[in-house]
C-alpha positions as semicolon CSV with decimal commas, in nm:
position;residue;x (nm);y (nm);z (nm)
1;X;7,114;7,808;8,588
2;X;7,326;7,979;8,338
3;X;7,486;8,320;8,262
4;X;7,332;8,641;8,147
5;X;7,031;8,785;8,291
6;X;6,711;8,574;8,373
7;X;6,416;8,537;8,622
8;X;6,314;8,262;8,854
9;X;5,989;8,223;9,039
10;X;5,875;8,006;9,345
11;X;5,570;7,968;9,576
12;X;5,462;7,913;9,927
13;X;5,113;7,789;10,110
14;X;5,020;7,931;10,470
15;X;4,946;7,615;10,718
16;X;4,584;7,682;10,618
17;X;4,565;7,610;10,242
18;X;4,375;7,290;10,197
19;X;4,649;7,059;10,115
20;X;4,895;7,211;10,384
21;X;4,612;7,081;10,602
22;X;4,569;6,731;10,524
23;X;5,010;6,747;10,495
24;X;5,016;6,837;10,907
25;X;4,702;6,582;10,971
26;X;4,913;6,292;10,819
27;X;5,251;6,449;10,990
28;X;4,987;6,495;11,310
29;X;4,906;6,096;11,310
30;X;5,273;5,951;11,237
31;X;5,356;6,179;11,519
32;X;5,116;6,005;11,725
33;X;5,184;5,666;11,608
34;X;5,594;5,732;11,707
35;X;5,529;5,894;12,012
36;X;5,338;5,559;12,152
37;X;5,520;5,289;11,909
38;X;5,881;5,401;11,796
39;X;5,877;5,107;11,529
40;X;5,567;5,185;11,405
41;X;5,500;5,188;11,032
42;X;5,240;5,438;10,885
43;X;5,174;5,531;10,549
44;X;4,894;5,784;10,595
45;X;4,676;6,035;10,342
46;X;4,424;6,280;10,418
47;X;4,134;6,426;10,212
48;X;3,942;6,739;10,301
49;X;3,623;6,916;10,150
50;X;3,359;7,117;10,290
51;X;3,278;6,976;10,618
52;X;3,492;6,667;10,567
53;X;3,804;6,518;10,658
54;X;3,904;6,176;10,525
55;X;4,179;6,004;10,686
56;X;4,309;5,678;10,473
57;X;4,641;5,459;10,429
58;X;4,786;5,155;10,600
59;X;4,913;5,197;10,984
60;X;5,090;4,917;11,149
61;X;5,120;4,963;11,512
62;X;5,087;4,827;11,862
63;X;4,975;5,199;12,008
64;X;4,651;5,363;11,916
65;X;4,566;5,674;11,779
66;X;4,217;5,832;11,805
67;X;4,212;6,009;11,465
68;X;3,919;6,225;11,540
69;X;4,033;6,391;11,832
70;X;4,384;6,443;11,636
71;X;4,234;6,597;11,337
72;X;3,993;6,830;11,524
73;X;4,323;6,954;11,731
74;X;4,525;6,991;11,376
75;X;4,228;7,219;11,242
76;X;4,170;7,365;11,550
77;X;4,539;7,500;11,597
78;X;4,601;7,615;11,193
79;X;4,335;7,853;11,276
80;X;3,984;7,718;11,143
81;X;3,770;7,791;11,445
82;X;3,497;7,988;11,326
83;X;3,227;7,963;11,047
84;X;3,371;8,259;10,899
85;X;3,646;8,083;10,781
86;X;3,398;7,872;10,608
87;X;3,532;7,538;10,757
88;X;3,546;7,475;11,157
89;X;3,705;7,200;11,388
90;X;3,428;7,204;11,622
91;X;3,170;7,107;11,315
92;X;3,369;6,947;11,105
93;X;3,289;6,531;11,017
94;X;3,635;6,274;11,057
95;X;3,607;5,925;10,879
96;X;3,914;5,719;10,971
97;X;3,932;5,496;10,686
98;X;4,295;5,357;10,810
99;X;4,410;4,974;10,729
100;X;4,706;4,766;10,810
101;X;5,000;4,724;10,599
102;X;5,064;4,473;10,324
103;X;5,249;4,219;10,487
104;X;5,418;4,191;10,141
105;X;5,573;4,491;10,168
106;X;5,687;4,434;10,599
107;X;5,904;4,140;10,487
108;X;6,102;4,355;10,309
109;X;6,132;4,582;10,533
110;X;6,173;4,335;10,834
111;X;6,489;4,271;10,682
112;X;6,624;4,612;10,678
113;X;6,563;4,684;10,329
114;X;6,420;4,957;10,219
115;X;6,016;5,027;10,211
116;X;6,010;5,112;9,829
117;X;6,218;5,145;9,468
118;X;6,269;5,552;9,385
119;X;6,456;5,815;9,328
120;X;6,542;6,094;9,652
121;X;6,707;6,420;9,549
122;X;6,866;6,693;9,759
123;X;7,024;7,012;9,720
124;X;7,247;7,285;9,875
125;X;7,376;7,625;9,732
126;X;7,604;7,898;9,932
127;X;7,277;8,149;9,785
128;X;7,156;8,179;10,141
129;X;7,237;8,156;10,501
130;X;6,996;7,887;10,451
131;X;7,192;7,674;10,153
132;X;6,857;7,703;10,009
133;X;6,771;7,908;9,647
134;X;6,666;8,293;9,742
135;X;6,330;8,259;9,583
136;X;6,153;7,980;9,796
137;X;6,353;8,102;10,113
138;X;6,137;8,458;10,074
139;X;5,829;8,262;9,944
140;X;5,838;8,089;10,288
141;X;5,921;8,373;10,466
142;X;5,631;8,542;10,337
143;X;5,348;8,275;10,408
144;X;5,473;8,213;10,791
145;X;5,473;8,616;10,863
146;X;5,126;8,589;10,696
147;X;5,055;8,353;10,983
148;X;5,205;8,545;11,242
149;X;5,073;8,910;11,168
150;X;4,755;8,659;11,188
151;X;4,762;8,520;11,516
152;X;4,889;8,823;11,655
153;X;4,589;8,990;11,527
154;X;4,831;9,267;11,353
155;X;4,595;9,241;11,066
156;X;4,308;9,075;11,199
157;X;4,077;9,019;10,906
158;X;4,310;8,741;10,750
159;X;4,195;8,409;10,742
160;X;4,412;8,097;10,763
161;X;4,446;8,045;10,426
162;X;4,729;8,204;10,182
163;X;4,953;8,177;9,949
164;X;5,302;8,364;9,806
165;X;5,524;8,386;9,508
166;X;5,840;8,552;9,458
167;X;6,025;8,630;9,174
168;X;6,347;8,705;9,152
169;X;6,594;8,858;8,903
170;X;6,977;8,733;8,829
171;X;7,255;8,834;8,698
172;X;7,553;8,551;8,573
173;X;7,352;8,340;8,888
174;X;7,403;8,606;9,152
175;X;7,058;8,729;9,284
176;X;7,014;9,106;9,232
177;X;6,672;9,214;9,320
178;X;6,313;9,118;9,361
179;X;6,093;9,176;9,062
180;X;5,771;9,075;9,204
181;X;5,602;8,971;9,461
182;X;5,193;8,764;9,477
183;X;5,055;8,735;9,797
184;X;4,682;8,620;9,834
185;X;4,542;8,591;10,198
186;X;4,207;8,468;10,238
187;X;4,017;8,715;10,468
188;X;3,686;8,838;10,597
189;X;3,417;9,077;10,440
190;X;3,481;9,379;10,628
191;X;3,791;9,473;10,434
192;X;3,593;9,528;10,083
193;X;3,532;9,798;9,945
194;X;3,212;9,990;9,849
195;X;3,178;9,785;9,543
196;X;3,236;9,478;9,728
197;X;3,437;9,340;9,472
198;X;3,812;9,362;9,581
199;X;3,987;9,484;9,913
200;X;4,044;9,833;9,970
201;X;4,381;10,002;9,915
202;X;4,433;10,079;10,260
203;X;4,420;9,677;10,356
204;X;4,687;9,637;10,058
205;X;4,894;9,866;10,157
206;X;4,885;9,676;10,531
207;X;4,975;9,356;10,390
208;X;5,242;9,505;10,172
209;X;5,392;9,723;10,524
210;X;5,318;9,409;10,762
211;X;5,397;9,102;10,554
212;X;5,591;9,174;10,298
213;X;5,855;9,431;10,367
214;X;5,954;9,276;10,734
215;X;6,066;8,974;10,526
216;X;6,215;9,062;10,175
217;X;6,572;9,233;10,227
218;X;6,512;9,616;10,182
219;X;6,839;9,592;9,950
220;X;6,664;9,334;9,711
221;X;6,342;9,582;9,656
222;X;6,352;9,907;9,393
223;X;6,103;10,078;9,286
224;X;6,058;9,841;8,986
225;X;5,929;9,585;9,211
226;X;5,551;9,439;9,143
227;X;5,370;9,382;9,429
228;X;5,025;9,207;9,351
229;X;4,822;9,184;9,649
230;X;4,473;8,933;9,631
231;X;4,509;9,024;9,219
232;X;4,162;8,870;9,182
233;X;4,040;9,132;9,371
234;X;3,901;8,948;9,679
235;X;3,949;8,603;9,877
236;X;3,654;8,605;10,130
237;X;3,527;8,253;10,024
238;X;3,882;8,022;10,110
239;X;4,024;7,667;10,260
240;X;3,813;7,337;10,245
241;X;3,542;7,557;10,173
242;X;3,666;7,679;9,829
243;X;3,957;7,405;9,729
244;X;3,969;7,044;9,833
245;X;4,321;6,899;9,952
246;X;4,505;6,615;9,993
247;X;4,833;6,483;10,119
248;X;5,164;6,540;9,935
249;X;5,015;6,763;9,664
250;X;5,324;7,027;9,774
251;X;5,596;6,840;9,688
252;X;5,759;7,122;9,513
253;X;5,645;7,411;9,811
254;X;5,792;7,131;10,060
255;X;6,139;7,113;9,861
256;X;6,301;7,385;9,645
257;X;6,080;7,559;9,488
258;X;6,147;7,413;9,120
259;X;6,526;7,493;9,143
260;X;6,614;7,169;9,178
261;X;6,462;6,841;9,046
262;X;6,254;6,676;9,287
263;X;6,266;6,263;9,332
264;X;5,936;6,005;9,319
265;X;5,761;6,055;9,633
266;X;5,592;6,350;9,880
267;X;5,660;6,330;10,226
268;X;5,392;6,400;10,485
269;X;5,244;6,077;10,637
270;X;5,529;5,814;10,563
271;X;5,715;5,663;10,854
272;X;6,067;5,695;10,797
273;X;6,148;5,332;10,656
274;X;5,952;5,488;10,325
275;X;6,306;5,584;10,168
276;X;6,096;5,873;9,967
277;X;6,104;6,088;10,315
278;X;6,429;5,988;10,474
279;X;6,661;5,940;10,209
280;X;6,555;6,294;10,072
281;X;6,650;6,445;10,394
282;X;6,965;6,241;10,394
283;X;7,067;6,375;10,020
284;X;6,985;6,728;10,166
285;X;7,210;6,653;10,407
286;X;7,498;6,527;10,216
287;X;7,434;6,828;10,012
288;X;7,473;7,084;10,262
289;X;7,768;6,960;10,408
290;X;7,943;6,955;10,026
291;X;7,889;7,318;10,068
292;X;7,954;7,360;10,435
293;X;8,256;7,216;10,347
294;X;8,377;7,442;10,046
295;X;8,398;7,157;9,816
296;X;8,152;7,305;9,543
297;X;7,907;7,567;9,565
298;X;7,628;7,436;9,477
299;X;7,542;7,046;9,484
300;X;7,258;6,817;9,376
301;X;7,265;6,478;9,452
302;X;7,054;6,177;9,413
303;X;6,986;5,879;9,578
304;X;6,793;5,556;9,445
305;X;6,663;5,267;9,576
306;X;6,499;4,922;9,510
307;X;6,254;4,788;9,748
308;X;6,352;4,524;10,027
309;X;6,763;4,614;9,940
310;X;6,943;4,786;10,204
311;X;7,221;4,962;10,013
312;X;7,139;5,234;9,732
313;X;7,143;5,113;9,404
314;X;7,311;5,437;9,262
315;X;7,439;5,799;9,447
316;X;7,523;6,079;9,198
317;X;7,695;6,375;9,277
318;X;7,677;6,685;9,110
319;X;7,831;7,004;9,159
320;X;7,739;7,215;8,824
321;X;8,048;7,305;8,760
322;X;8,107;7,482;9,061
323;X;8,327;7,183;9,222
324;X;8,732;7,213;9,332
325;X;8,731;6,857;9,260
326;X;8,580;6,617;9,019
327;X;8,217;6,525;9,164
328;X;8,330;6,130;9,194
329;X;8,574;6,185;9,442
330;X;8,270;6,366;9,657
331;X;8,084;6,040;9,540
332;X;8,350;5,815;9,690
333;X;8,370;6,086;10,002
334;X;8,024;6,052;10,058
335;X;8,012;5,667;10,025
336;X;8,255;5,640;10,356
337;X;8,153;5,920;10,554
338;X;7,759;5,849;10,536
339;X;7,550;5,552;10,625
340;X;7,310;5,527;10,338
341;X;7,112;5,210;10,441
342;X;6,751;5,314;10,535
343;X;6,854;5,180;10,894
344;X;7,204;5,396;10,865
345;X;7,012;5,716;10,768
346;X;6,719;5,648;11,049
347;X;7,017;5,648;11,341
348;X;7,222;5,927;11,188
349;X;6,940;6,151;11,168
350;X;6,756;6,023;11,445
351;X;6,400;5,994;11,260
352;X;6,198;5,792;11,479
353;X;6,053;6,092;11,698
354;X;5,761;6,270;11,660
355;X;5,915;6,546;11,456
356;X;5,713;6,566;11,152
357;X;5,411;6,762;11,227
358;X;5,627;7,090;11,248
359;X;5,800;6,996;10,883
360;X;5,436;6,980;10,706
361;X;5,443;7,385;10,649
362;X;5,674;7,635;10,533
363;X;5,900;7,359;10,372
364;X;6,120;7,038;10,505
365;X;6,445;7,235;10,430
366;X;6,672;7,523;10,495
367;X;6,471;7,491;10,865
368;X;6,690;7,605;11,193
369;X;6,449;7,419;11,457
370;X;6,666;7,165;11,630
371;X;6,438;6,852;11,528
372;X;6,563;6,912;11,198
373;X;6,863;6,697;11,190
374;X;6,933;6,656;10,808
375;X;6,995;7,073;10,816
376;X;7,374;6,998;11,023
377;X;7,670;7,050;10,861
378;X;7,877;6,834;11,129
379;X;8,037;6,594;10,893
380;X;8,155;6,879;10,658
381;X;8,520;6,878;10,827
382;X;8,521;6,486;10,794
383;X;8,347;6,474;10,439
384;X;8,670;6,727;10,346
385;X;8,938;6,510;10,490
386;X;8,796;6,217;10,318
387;X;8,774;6,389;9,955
388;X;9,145;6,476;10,028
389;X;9,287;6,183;10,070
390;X;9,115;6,006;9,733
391;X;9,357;6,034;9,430
C-alpha cells in the first residue's frame, strides 16, 4: 500500500448471513447439476426473505435436480432449524423459478470460447502462510470459529448468523498489531440483560475468550486493541428474518477483502465455462505461484476476456514493485507455463466436480481443503525456469 504508518480493515459473514445463504444454495445446485451431468451449464441465483427462498437463472442439463429438497438440506445444515432463529428449513416455502440457457450464448461456448467478456483478477502476497492479506485471513478466521464454538454448543445461545471485521495496523507494509476487532453474532434472548436492551458482559467476555482470542495471534493483540462485541447492543432478531439476500452480493468477503481490486463478476452459481469464476481462480493461481516461486512478493494479475474467444484478450502482471524481474518477463512466463483458454483452465484445475458448495463461505481463497486446486503452488519451480530463460 505504501510506506509510513496506516490502517486497513476487512470483513467476514458466518454461513448463516442471508446472502452467504443463497451463495451455498446456488454452489448447492451446480453441485448437483455436476455431480449427475459433468457438462452441465448452470447459471443460478437465489433470493431469500422471511419464509421464502427463490431459486432463478438458466440451467442446461440432461440430469435433474429437485431444488426443494436441495434448499431445505442447505438451510437445514447452516443451522436454521428452529423458529428461534426466526427462519426454519422445515417451514420454509421454495419456488424454483429455473429456465434454460440462451442458446445464443451455448454457441459460443460450444466452440470452446469463453461464456462471457470481463475482467478476472487474482492476488498473492508472502503476508501469510496463506498468500492472502492478514486482515481478511483473521476476518475469516473469526466467522468460521463463530460457527464452530456454535455447533459445538461452546456458546450455545448463538444463532447462525454473524459477521466480523478486523483491522489491522502497518508499519512501511509489515503488519504490526491488531487495532480492532467487530464481531456481531446473532443470538437468542436469554443472554440480555435486565434491561433487555444489549447482552450482558459476561456473554461478551465469552465471545471475546471463545472466538476471538483462539484465532487472532496473541503477538498481534496489546492492550490498545478495540474489541466491539454486538456494538448495537443486541442481535436477537437475525438471517432472512431481519435482512434479505441474494447470490454474489459478497464478492469482496469471497476475495480479498478490498486489498486487491476485484474483476466483473461474483462467483457462486456459475458453472465453470462462466470465465468470471474460473479464470479468477486461475489468476489466483498464477499469482500464488509468482510468490511461491520468489519472483516478487506480492502479485496482482488480471485476466480479460471476450465472449465466444478462447484465448484472453489481455494478461497483466503486476508485482508493485516488489519484483526481481521486470513484470513482462512473468507475463511471457506465465503465457507458456499456463493454459489460459477457459477449456485449458477447466483441465488444469480440474473444475467440473462438485466442489463449490464448500467455497460459498469463509472465502474462495487462501483455502487448504484439497478440492481447492487453484491454491497449489506446483508450477512455481517451472514458472521460475521459464522467467529465467527470457532475456
Amino acid at each position: 500500500m505504501g510506506k509510513g504508518r496506516y490502517f486497513f480493515t476487512s470483513e467476514s459473514v458466518t454461513e448463516g448471513h442471508p446472502d452467504k445463504v443463497c451463495d451455498q444454495i446456488s454452489d448447492a445446485v451446480l453441485d448437483e447439476v455436476l455431480r449427475q451431468d459433468p457438462t452441465g451449464r448452470v447459471a443460478c441465483e437465489s433470493f431469500i426473505t422471511v419464509g421464502l427462498v427463490i431459486v432463478g437463472g438458466e440451467i442446461t442439463t440432461k440430469g435433474y435436480v429437485e431444488v426443494g429438497d436441495l434448499v431445505r438440506k442447505v438451510v437445514k445444515d447452516i443451522g436454521y432449524t428452529h423458529v428461534k432463529y426466526g427462519f426454519n428449513y422445515e417451514t420454509c416455502a421454495v419456488l424454483n423459478a429455473i429456465g434454460r440457457q440462451s442458446p445464443d450464448i451455448s454457441q459460443g461456448v460450444d466452440t470452446g470460447g469463453a461464456g462471457d467478456q470481463g475482467l478476472m483478477v487474482g492476488y498473492a502476497s508472502n503476508e501469510t502462510e496463506e498468500m492472502m492479506p492478514l486482515p481478511i485471513t483473521l476476518a475469516h478466521r473469526i466467522t468460521r470459529r463463530l460457527a464452530t464454538v456454535r455447533k459445538k454448543n461452546v456458546l450455545p445461545y448463538l444463532g447462525p448468523d454473524g459477521k466480523s471485521q478486523v483491522t489491522v495496523e502497518y508499519q512501511d507494509n509489515e503488519p504490526i498489531r491488531v487495532d480492532t476487532v467487530v464481531v456481531s453474532s446473532q443470538h437468542t434472548a436469554d443472554i440480555l440483560d435486565k434491561t433487555g436492551r444489549k447482552i450482558t458482559e459476561k456473554a461478551r467476555q465469552q465471545i471475546i475468550e471463545a472466538v476471538i482470542r483462539p484465532v487472532v495471534p496473541k503477538k498481534m493483540l496489546d492492550s490498545k486493541t478495540n474489541f466491539h462485541v454486538n456494538p448495537t447492543g443486541k442481535f436477537v432478531v437475525g438471517g432472512p428474518q431481519s435482512d434479505t439476500g441474494m447470490t454474489g452480493r459478497k464478492i469482496i468477503v469471497d476475495t480479498y477483502g478490498g486489498w486487491a481490486p476485484h474483476g466483473g463478476g461474483a462467483f457462486s452459481g456459475k458453472d465453470p465455462t462462466k470465465v468470471d469464476r474460473s479464470a479468477t481462480y486461475m489468476a489466483r493461481c498464477i499469482a500464488k505461484n509468482v510468490v511461491a516461486a520468489k519472483l516478487a512478493g506480492q502479485c496482482t494479475v488480471q485476466l480479460a476476456y471476450a465472449i465466444g474467444v478462447a484465448e484472453p484478450v489481455s494478461i497483466m502482471v503486476d508485482t508493485h514493485g516488489t519484483g526481481i524481474v521486470d513484470p513482462e518477463r512473468i507475463t511471457q512466463g506465465v503465457r507458456k507455463v499456463f493454459s489460459l483458454t477457459p477449456k485449458g483452465i477447466i483441465d488444469f484445475l480440474r473444475l467440473r466436480r462438485p466442489i463449490y458448495r464448500q467455497t460459498a463461505a469463509y472465502g474462495h481463497f487462501g483455502r487448504t481443503e484439497p478440492e481447492f486446486t487453484w491454491e497449489k503452488t506446483d508450477k512455481a519451480a517451472e514458472l521460475r525456469r521459464q522467467v529465467e530463460k527470457i532475456a
